[in-house]
Amino acid sequence: QVQLVESGGGLAQPGGSLRLSCAGAGIIFSIYTMGWYRQAPGKQRELVAVITGSGITTYADPVKDRFIISRENAKNTVYLQMNTLKPEDTAVYYCNSRLFAQNYWGQGTQVTVSS
């Protein structure tokens, strides 16, 4: 059974940082493209960043130069380092793993950016 478990969300001040983690189980983690998506209240879920099994990264324009996605295959974990946080980054952040038609989601972790 595939499981993706996110952690690291919480409250941060504008300009602050948070680091999200997502631990995967039940998949050959190293060959999956891993990603982070987010969904703010009243909005559709949107891509934040993805990283392929070979380490190629893609970022959404709103987070470029502020967020960094990385992976540690030996620990079956993907990370999202979020810097210079803004109130508009407030959302539930979801971990995703994808390989061809296989597509799995975590349960989400809340990130709130507020003073």
mmCIF file of N, CA and C in Angstrom:
data_model
loop_
_atom_site.group_PDB
_atom_site.id
_atom_site.type_symbol
_atom_site.label_atom_id
_atom_site.label_comp_id
_atom_site.label_asym_id
_atom_site.label_seq_id
_atom_site.Cartn_x
_atom_site.Cartn_y
_atom_site.Cartn_z
ATOM 1 N N GLN A 1 0.840 -1.189 0.000
ATOM 2 C CA GLN A 1 0.000 0.000 0.000
ATOM 3 C C GLN A 1 0.877 1.241 0.000
ATOM 4 N N VAL A 2 0.551 2.171 -0.896
ATOM 5 C CA VAL A 2 1.350 3.387 -1.009
ATOM 6 C C VAL A 2 0.942 4.386 0.067
ATOM 7 N N GLN A 3 1.947 4.955 0.704
ATOM 8 C CA GLN A 3 1.695 6.000 1.697
ATOM 9 C C GLN A 3 2.655 7.148 1.486
ATOM 10 N N LEU A 4 2.122 8.349 1.505
ATOM 11 C CA LEU A 4 2.929 9.570 1.496
ATOM 12 C C LEU A 4 2.521 10.367 2.729
ATOM 13 N N VAL A 5 3.477 10.662 3.587
ATOM 14 C CA VAL A 5 3.169 11.340 4.841
ATOM 15 C C VAL A 5 3.967 12.636 4.922
ATOM 16 N N GLU A 6 3.240 13.751 4.921
ATOM 17 C CA GLU A 6 3.876 15.068 4.993
ATOM 18 C C GLU A 6 4.060 15.496 6.453
ATOM 19 N N SER A 7 5.057 16.324 6.662
ATOM 20 C CA SER A 7 5.276 16.929 7.974
ATOM 21 C C SER A 7 6.007 18.253 7.781
ATOM 22 N N GLY A 8 6.004 19.064 8.837
ATOM 23 C CA GLY A 8 6.777 20.300 8.804
ATOM 24 C C GLY A 8 5.965 21.558 8.587
ATOM 25 N N GLY A 9 4.670 21.439 8.379
ATOM 26 C CA GLY A 9 3.854 22.633 8.217
ATOM 27 C C GLY A 9 3.675 23.363 9.539
ATOM 28 N N GLY A 10 3.029 24.514 9.452
ATOM 29 C CA GLY A 10 2.784 25.286 10.660
ATOM 30 C C GLY A 10 2.627 26.755 10.345
ATOM 31 N N LEU A 11 2.867 27.557 11.365
ATOM 32 C CA LEU A 11 2.731 29.014 11.255
ATOM 33 C C LEU A 11 4.104 29.654 11.098
ATOM 34 N N ALA A 12 4.207 30.558 10.146
ATOM 35 C CA ALA A 12 5.446 31.299 9.941
ATOM 36 C C ALA A 12 5.116 32.765 9.714
ATOM 37 N N GLN A 13 6.042 33.624 10.067
ATOM 38 C CA GLN A 13 5.866 35.048 9.813
ATOM 39 C C GLN A 13 6.290 35.381 8.393
ATOM 40 N N PRO A 14 5.748 36.431 7.819
ATOM 41 C CA PRO A 14 6.227 36.873 6.498
ATOM 42 C C PRO A 14 7.733 37.088 6.533
ATOM 43 N N GLY A 15 8.387 36.569 5.493
ATOM 44 C CA GLY A 15 9.842 36.641 5.445
ATOM 45 C C GLY A 15 10.538 35.469 6.097
ATOM 46 N N GLY A 16 9.777 34.634 6.773
ATOM 47 C CA GLY A 16 10.353 33.487 7.468
ATOM 48 C C GLY A 16 10.511 32.275 6.574
ATOM 49 N N SER A 17 10.886 31.157 7.201
ATOM 50 C CA SER A 17 11.149 29.914 6.471
ATOM 51 C C SER A 17 10.459 28.737 7.147
ATOM 52 N N LEU A 18 10.140 27.751 6.338
ATOM 53 C CA LEU A 18 9.660 26.464 6.810
ATOM 54 C C LEU A 18 10.230 25.392 5.889
ATOM 55 N N ARG A 19 10.366 24.186 6.428
ATOM 56 C CA ARG A 19 10.820 23.056 5.625
ATOM 57 C C ARG A 19 9.803 21.934 5.741
ATOM 58 N N LEU A 20 9.246 21.549 4.617
ATOM 59 C CA LEU A 20 8.317 20.424 4.574
ATOM 60 C C LEU A 20 9.048 19.152 4.199
ATOM 61 N N SER A 21 8.588 18.046 4.745
ATOM 62 C CA SER A 21 9.119 16.731 4.401
ATOM 63 C C SER A 21 7.975 15.823 3.995
ATOM 64 N N CYS A 22 8.279 14.875 3.125
ATOM 65 C CA CYS A 22 7.289 13.880 2.719
ATOM 66 C C CYS A 22 7.996 12.539 2.631
ATOM 67 N N ALA A 23 7.574 11.624 3.473
ATOM 68 C CA ALA A 23 8.148 10.286 3.487
ATOM 69 C C ALA A 23 7.238 9.332 2.729
ATOM 70 N N GLY A 24 7.824 8.597 1.800
ATOM 71 C CA GLY A 24 7.051 7.678 0.987
ATOM 72 C C GLY A 24 7.295 6.228 1.366
ATOM 73 N N ALA A 25 6.259 5.417 1.193
ATOM 74 C CA ALA A 25 6.365 3.987 1.438
ATOM 75 C C ALA A 25 5.488 3.252 0.432
ATOM 76 N N GLY A 26 5.905 2.041 0.083
ATOM 77 C CA GLY A 26 5.100 1.235 -0.829
ATOM 78 C C GLY A 26 5.381 1.470 -2.299
ATOM 79 N N ILE A 27 6.385 2.293 -2.607
ATOM 80 C CA ILE A 27 6.780 2.539 -3.993
ATOM 81 C C ILE A 27 8.294 2.440 -4.100
ATOM 82 N N ILE A 28 8.776 2.211 -5.324
ATOM 83 C CA ILE A 28 10.229 2.296 -5.567
ATOM 84 C C ILE A 28 10.530 3.781 -5.711
ATOM 85 N N PHE A 29 10.776 4.399 -4.578
ATOM 86 C CA PHE A 29 10.784 5.860 -4.464
ATOM 87 C C PHE A 29 11.687 6.522 -5.499
ATOM 88 N N SER A 30 12.844 5.948 -5.740
ATOM 89 C CA SER A 30 13.863 6.629 -6.546
ATOM 90 C C SER A 30 13.454 6.839 -7.994
ATOM 91 N N ILE A 31 12.495 6.080 -8.491
ATOM 92 C CA ILE A 31 12.131 6.218 -9.900
ATOM 93 C C ILE A 31 10.898 7.090 -10.112
ATOM 94 N N TYR A 32 10.279 7.504 -9.020
ATOM 95 C CA TYR A 32 9.076 8.323 -9.133
ATOM 96 C C TYR A 32 9.434 9.803 -9.208
ATOM 97 N N THR A 33 8.689 10.537 -10.023
ATOM 98 C CA THR A 33 8.734 11.989 -9.954
ATOM 99 C C THR A 33 7.946 12.410 -8.715
ATOM 100 N N MET A 34 8.583 13.207 -7.883
ATOM 101 C CA MET A 34 7.946 13.676 -6.652
ATOM 102 C C MET A 34 7.642 15.165 -6.776
ATOM 103 N N GLY A 35 6.540 15.568 -6.190
ATOM 104 C CA GLY A 35 6.154 16.957 -6.308
ATOM 105 C C GLY A 35 5.438 17.482 -5.083
ATOM 106 N N TRP A 36 5.403 18.789 -5.016
ATOM 107 C CA TRP A 36 4.620 19.498 -4.007
ATOM 108 C C TRP A 36 3.588 20.361 -4.720
ATOM 109 N N TYR A 37 2.361 20.272 -4.255
ATOM 110 C CA TYR A 37 1.262 21.088 -4.746
ATOM 111 C C TYR A 37 0.648 21.799 -3.548
ATOM 112 N N ARG A 38 -0.140 22.822 -3.803
ATOM 113 C CA ARG A 38 -0.802 23.513 -2.710
ATOM 114 C C ARG A 38 -2.196 23.939 -3.137
ATOM 115 N N GLN A 39 -3.051 24.078 -2.127
ATOM 116 C CA GLN A 39 -4.422 24.514 -2.372
ATOM 117 C C GLN A 39 -4.816 25.508 -1.300
ATOM 118 N N ALA A 40 -5.069 26.726 -1.729
ATOM 119 C CA ALA A 40 -5.533 27.774 -0.826
ATOM 120 C C ALA A 40 -7.059 27.736 -0.777
ATOM 121 N N PRO A 41 -7.663 28.274 0.281
ATOM 122 C CA PRO A 41 -9.136 28.275 0.390
ATOM 123 C C PRO A 41 -9.784 28.923 -0.830
ATOM 124 N N GLY A 42 -10.745 28.236 -1.414
ATOM 125 C CA GLY A 42 -11.478 28.781 -2.552
ATOM 126 C C GLY A 42 -10.737 28.729 -3.872
ATOM 127 N N LYS A 43 -9.559 28.096 -3.870
ATOM 128 C CA LYS A 43 -8.773 28.031 -5.098
ATOM 129 C C LYS A 43 -8.504 26.583 -5.487
ATOM 130 N N GLN A 44 -8.114 26.389 -6.734
ATOM 131 C CA GLN A 44 -7.766 25.053 -7.198
ATOM 132 C C GLN A 44 -6.371 24.674 -6.719
ATOM 133 N N ARG A 45 -6.158 23.372 -6.638
ATOM 134 C CA ARG A 45 -4.823 22.893 -6.299
ATOM 135 C C ARG A 45 -3.872 23.265 -7.431
ATOM 136 N N GLU A 46 -2.671 23.711 -7.051
ATOM 137 C CA GLU A 46 -1.706 24.160 -8.058
ATOM 138 C C GLU A 46 -0.329 23.573 -7.782
ATOM 139 N N LEU A 47 0.423 23.448 -8.843
ATOM 140 C CA LEU A 47 1.789 22.949 -8.745
ATOM 141 C C LEU A 47 2.663 23.957 -8.017
ATOM 142 N N VAL A 48 3.518 23.464 -7.139
ATOM 143 C CA VAL A 48 4.539 24.295 -6.506
ATOM 144 C C VAL A 48 5.904 23.949 -7.109
ATOM 145 N N ALA A 49 6.287 22.680 -7.040
ATOM 146 C CA ALA A 49 7.579 22.251 -7.556
ATOM 147 C C ALA A 49 7.570 20.743 -7.727
ATOM 148 N N VAL A 50 8.344 20.262 -8.696
ATOM 149 C CA VAL A 50 8.512 18.829 -8.881
ATOM 150 C C VAL A 50 9.987 18.516 -9.081
ATOM 151 N N ILE A 51 10.348 17.271 -8.783
ATOM 152 C CA ILE A 51 11.711 16.804 -8.991
ATOM 153 C C ILE A 51 11.634 15.385 -9.533
ATOM 154 N N THR A 52 12.325 15.143 -10.634
ATOM 155 C CA THR A 52 12.305 13.824 -11.243
ATOM 156 C C THR A 52 13.233 12.875 -10.485
ATOM 157 N N GLY A 53 13.185 11.616 -10.854
ATOM 158 C CA GLY A 53 14.065 10.643 -10.233
ATOM 159 C C GLY A 53 15.531 10.956 -10.461
ATOM 160 N N SER A 54 15.832 11.628 -11.558
ATOM 161 C CA SER A 54 17.220 11.992 -11.866
ATOM 162 C C SER A 54 17.597 13.362 -11.318
ATOM 163 N N GLY A 55 16.665 14.017 -10.623
ATOM 164 C CA GLY A 55 16.984 15.271 -9.952
ATOM 165 C C GLY A 55 16.673 16.540 -10.717
ATOM 166 N N ILE A 56 15.989 16.434 -11.827
ATOM 167 C CA ILE A 56 15.611 17.634 -12.582
ATOM 168 C C ILE A 56 14.431 18.295 -11.878
ATOM 169 N N THR A 57 14.542 19.597 -11.671
ATOM 170 C CA THR A 57 13.520 20.326 -10.911
ATOM 171 C C THR A 57 12.767 21.316 -11.794
ATOM 172 N N THR A 58 11.513 21.544 -11.417
ATOM 173 C CA THR A 58 10.670 22.543 -12.061
ATOM 174 C C THR A 58 9.913 23.276 -10.968
ATOM 175 N N TYR A 59 9.822 24.593 -11.108
ATOM 176 C CA TYR A 59 9.141 25.415 -10.111
ATOM 177 C C TYR A 59 8.054 26.264 -10.756
ATOM 178 N N ALA A 60 6.989 26.498 -9.993
ATOM 179 C CA ALA A 60 5.997 27.464 -10.417
ATOM 180 C C ALA A 60 6.579 28.866 -10.274
ATOM 181 N N ASP A 61 6.153 29.767 -11.147
ATOM 182 C CA ASP A 61 6.722 31.125 -11.140
ATOM 183 C C ASP A 61 6.616 31.821 -9.777
ATOM 184 N N PRO A 62 5.494 31.683 -9.051
ATOM 185 C CA PRO A 62 5.376 32.424 -7.779
ATOM 186 C C PRO A 62 6.395 32.018 -6.707
ATOM 187 N N VAL A 63 7.009 30.836 -6.861
ATOM 188 C CA VAL A 63 7.923 30.366 -5.819
ATOM 189 C C VAL A 63 9.369 30.287 -6.290
ATOM 190 N N LYS A 64 9.597 30.566 -7.554
ATOM 191 C CA LYS A 64 10.977 30.518 -8.059
ATOM 192 C C LYS A 64 11.871 31.442 -7.250
ATOM 193 N N ASP A 65 13.057 30.995 -6.987
ATOM 194 C CA ASP A 65 14.070 31.744 -6.249
ATOM 195 C C ASP A 65 13.755 31.876 -4.760
ATOM 196 N N ARG A 66 12.636 31.286 -4.307
ATOM 197 C CA ARG A 66 12.326 31.296 -2.872
ATOM 198 C C ARG A 66 12.238 29.887 -2.295
ATOM 199 N N PHE A 67 11.736 28.946 -3.085
ATOM 200 C CA PHE A 67 11.543 27.567 -2.607
ATOM 201 C C PHE A 67 12.568 26.648 -3.284
ATOM 202 N N ILE A 68 12.954 25.611 -2.576
ATOM 203 C CA ILE A 68 13.877 24.617 -3.116
ATOM 204 C C ILE A 68 13.327 23.227 -2.833
ATOM 205 N N ILE A 69 13.153 22.432 -3.894
ATOM 206 C CA ILE A 69 12.733 21.049 -3.733
ATOM 207 C C ILE A 69 13.965 20.157 -3.843
ATOM 208 N N SER A 70 14.015 19.136 -3.003
ATOM 209 C CA SER A 70 15.127 18.191 -3.038
ATOM 210 C C SER A 70 14.613 16.830 -2.609
ATOM 211 N N ARG A 71 15.428 15.817 -2.852
ATOM 212 C CA ARG A 71 15.034 14.477 -2.473
ATOM 213 C C ARG A 71 16.222 13.706 -1.931
ATOM 214 N N GLU A 72 15.920 12.780 -1.043
ATOM 215 C CA GLU A 72 16.938 11.912 -0.459
ATOM 216 C C GLU A 72 16.414 10.483 -0.628
ATOM 217 N N ASN A 73 16.808 9.851 -1.739
ATOM 218 C CA ASN A 73 16.234 8.550 -2.076
ATOM 219 C C ASN A 73 16.538 7.473 -1.032
ATOM 220 N N ALA A 74 17.679 7.571 -0.393
ATOM 221 C CA ALA A 74 18.036 6.580 0.623
ATOM 222 C C ALA A 74 17.065 6.601 1.805
ATOM 223 N N LYS A 75 16.394 7.750 1.976
ATOM 224 C CA LYS A 75 15.422 7.883 3.076
ATOM 225 C C LYS A 75 13.984 7.935 2.555
ATOM 226 N N ASN A 76 13.803 7.712 1.244
ATOM 227 C CA ASN A 76 12.462 7.774 0.643
ATOM 228 C C ASN A 76 11.747 9.065 1.006
ATOM 229 N N THR A 77 12.473 10.174 0.935
ATOM 230 C CA THR A 77 11.930 11.447 1.401
ATOM 231 C C THR A 77 12.183 12.555 0.390
ATOM 232 N N VAL A 78 11.194 13.403 0.232
ATOM 233 C CA VAL A 78 11.326 14.614 -0.569
ATOM 234 C C VAL A 78 11.074 15.806 0.348
ATOM 235 N N TYR A 79 11.793 16.884 0.091
ATOM 236 C CA TYR A 79 11.721 18.076 0.937
ATOM 237 C C TYR A 79 11.301 19.292 0.120
ATOM 238 N N LEU A 80 10.739 20.258 0.817
ATOM 239 C CA LEU A 80 10.475 21.561 0.223
ATOM 240 C C LEU A 80 10.938 22.613 1.221
ATOM 241 N N GLN A 81 12.049 23.258 0.895
ATOM 242 C CA GLN A 81 12.549 24.357 1.718
ATOM 243 C C GLN A 81 11.891 25.637 1.226
ATOM 244 N N MET A 82 11.157 26.280 2.099
ATOM 245 C CA MET A 82 10.413 27.486 1.731
ATOM 246 C C MET A 82 11.012 28.680 2.459
ATOM 247 N N ASN A 83 11.537 29.610 1.693
ATOM 248 C CA ASN A 83 12.173 30.800 2.245
ATOM 249 C C ASN A 83 11.408 32.045 1.823
ATOM 250 N N THR A 84 11.670 33.118 2.521
ATOM 251 C CA THR A 84 11.034 34.409 2.220
ATOM 252 C C THR A 84 9.534 34.228 2.023
ATOM 253 N N LEU A 85 8.907 33.589 2.980
ATOM 254 C CA LEU A 85 7.491 33.273 2.867
ATOM 255 C C LEU A 85 6.641 34.529 2.825
ATOM 256 N N LYS A 86 5.543 34.417 2.074
ATOM 257 C CA LYS A 86 4.595 35.518 1.913
ATOM 258 C C LYS A 86 3.210 35.039 2.360
ATOM 259 N N PRO A 87 2.354 35.969 2.741
ATOM 260 C CA PRO A 87 0.994 35.571 3.140
ATOM 261 C C PRO A 87 0.279 34.765 2.056
ATOM 262 N N GLU A 88 0.575 35.063 0.803
ATOM 263 C CA GLU A 88 -0.074 34.339 -0.294
ATOM 264 C C GLU A 88 0.434 32.909 -0.442
ATOM 265 N N ASP A 89 1.434 32.524 0.316
ATOM 266 C CA ASP A 89 1.882 31.129 0.341
ATOM 267 C C ASP A 89 1.012 30.271 1.268
ATOM 268 N N THR A 90 0.121 30.909 1.993
ATOM 269 C CA THR A 90 -0.772 30.180 2.898
ATOM 270 C C THR A 90 -1.641 29.207 2.112
ATOM 271 N N ALA A 91 -1.594 27.938 2.493
ATOM 272 C CA ALA A 91 -2.335 26.887 1.777
ATOM 273 C C ALA A 91 -2.103 25.562 2.484
ATOM 274 N N VAL A 92 -2.854 24.565 2.062
ATOM 275 C CA VAL A 92 -2.534 23.185 2.413
ATOM 276 C C VAL A 92 -1.576 22.672 1.342
ATOM 277 N N TYR A 93 -0.460 22.133 1.772
ATOM 278 C CA TYR A 93 0.564 21.630 0.857
ATOM 279 C C TYR A 93 0.483 20.101 0.795
ATOM 280 N N TYR A 94 0.444 19.597 -0.433
ATOM 281 C CA TYR A 94 0.298 18.175 -0.657
ATOM 282 C C TYR A 94 1.528 17.608 -1.355
ATOM 283 N N CYS A 95 1.950 16.457 -0.912
ATOM 284 C CA CYS A 95 3.014 15.709 -1.559
ATOM 285 C C CYS A 95 2.395 14.806 -2.630
ATOM 286 N N ASN A 96 3.097 14.651 -3.742
ATOM 287 C CA ASN A 96 2.605 13.835 -4.845
ATOM 288 C C ASN A 96 3.725 12.970 -5.388
ATOM 289 N N SER A 97 3.381 11.742 -5.746
ATOM 290 C CA SER A 97 4.333 10.881 -6.444
ATOM 291 C C SER A 97 3.680 10.391 -7.728
ATOM 292 N N ARG A 98 4.467 10.376 -8.796
ATOM 293 C CA ARG A 98 3.882 10.077 -10.103
ATOM 294 C C ARG A 98 4.854 9.246 -10.931
ATOM 295 N N LEU A 99 4.304 8.205 -11.569
ATOM 296 C CA LEU A 99 5.068 7.406 -12.512
ATOM 297 C C LEU A 99 4.081 6.870 -13.534
ATOM 298 N N PHE A 100 4.168 7.368 -14.765
ATOM 299 C CA PHE A 100 3.220 7.007 -15.822
ATOM 300 C C PHE A 100 1.801 7.226 -15.307
ATOM 301 N N ALA A 101 0.971 6.213 -15.278
ATOM 302 C CA ALA A 101 -0.424 6.384 -14.865
ATOM 303 C C ALA A 101 -0.612 6.300 -13.358
ATOM 304 N N GLN A 102 0.441 6.000 -12.624
ATOM 305 C CA GLN A 102 0.340 5.913 -11.169
ATOM 306 C C GLN A 102 0.508 7.299 -10.569
ATOM 307 N N ASN A 103 -0.426 7.670 -9.723
ATOM 308 C CA ASN A 103 -0.442 9.018 -9.174
ATOM 309 C C ASN A 103 -0.960 8.946 -7.745
ATOM 310 N N TYR A 104 -0.128 9.335 -6.786
ATOM 311 C CA TYR A 104 -0.491 9.211 -5.380
ATOM 312 C C TYR A 104 -0.343 10.545 -4.672
ATOM 313 N N TRP A 105 -1.200 10.741 -3.640
ATOM 314 C CA TRP A 105 -1.195 11.993 -2.874
ATOM 315 C C TRP A 105 -1.070 11.715 -1.384
ATOM 316 N N GLY A 106 -0.431 12.644 -0.701
ATOM 317 C CA GLY A 106 -0.440 12.627 0.753
ATOM 318 C C GLY A 106 -1.688 13.308 1.270
ATOM 319 N N GLN A 107 -1.784 13.366 2.596
ATOM 320 C CA GLN A 107 -2.992 13.917 3.214
ATOM 321 C C GLN A 107 -2.945 15.432 3.339
ATOM 322 N N GLY A 108 -1.790 16.022 3.146
ATOM 323 C CA GLY A 108 -1.648 17.472 3.191
ATOM 324 C C GLY A 108 -1.188 17.987 4.544
ATOM 325 N N THR A 109 -0.495 19.111 4.511
ATOM 326 C CA THR A 109 -0.054 19.778 5.739
ATOM 327 C C THR A 109 -0.309 21.280 5.576
ATOM 328 N N GLN A 110 -0.851 21.887 6.612
ATOM 329 C CA GLN A 110 -1.226 23.301 6.550
ATOM 330 C C GLN A 110 0.001 24.196 6.756
ATOM 331 N N VAL A 111 0.134 25.175 5.886
ATOM 332 C CA VAL A 111 1.137 26.226 6.037
ATOM 333 C C VAL A 111 0.399 27.555 6.102
ATOM 334 N N THR A 112 0.639 28.293 7.178
ATOM 335 C CA THR A 112 0.010 29.591 7.359
ATOM 336 C C THR A 112 1.101 30.636 7.543
ATOM 337 N N VAL A 113 1.051 31.670 6.715
ATOM 338 C CA VAL A 113 2.029 32.754 6.802
ATOM 339 C C VAL A 113 1.286 34.012 7.239
ATOM 340 N N SER A 114 1.579 34.438 8.452
ATOM 341 C CA SER A 114 0.862 35.573 9.022
ATOM 342 C C SER A 114 1.683 36.195 10.132
ATOM 343 N N SER A 115 1.515 37.505 10.292
ATOM 344 C CA SER A 115 2.182 38.190 11.401
ATOM 345 C C SER A 115 1.250 38.274 12.608
#
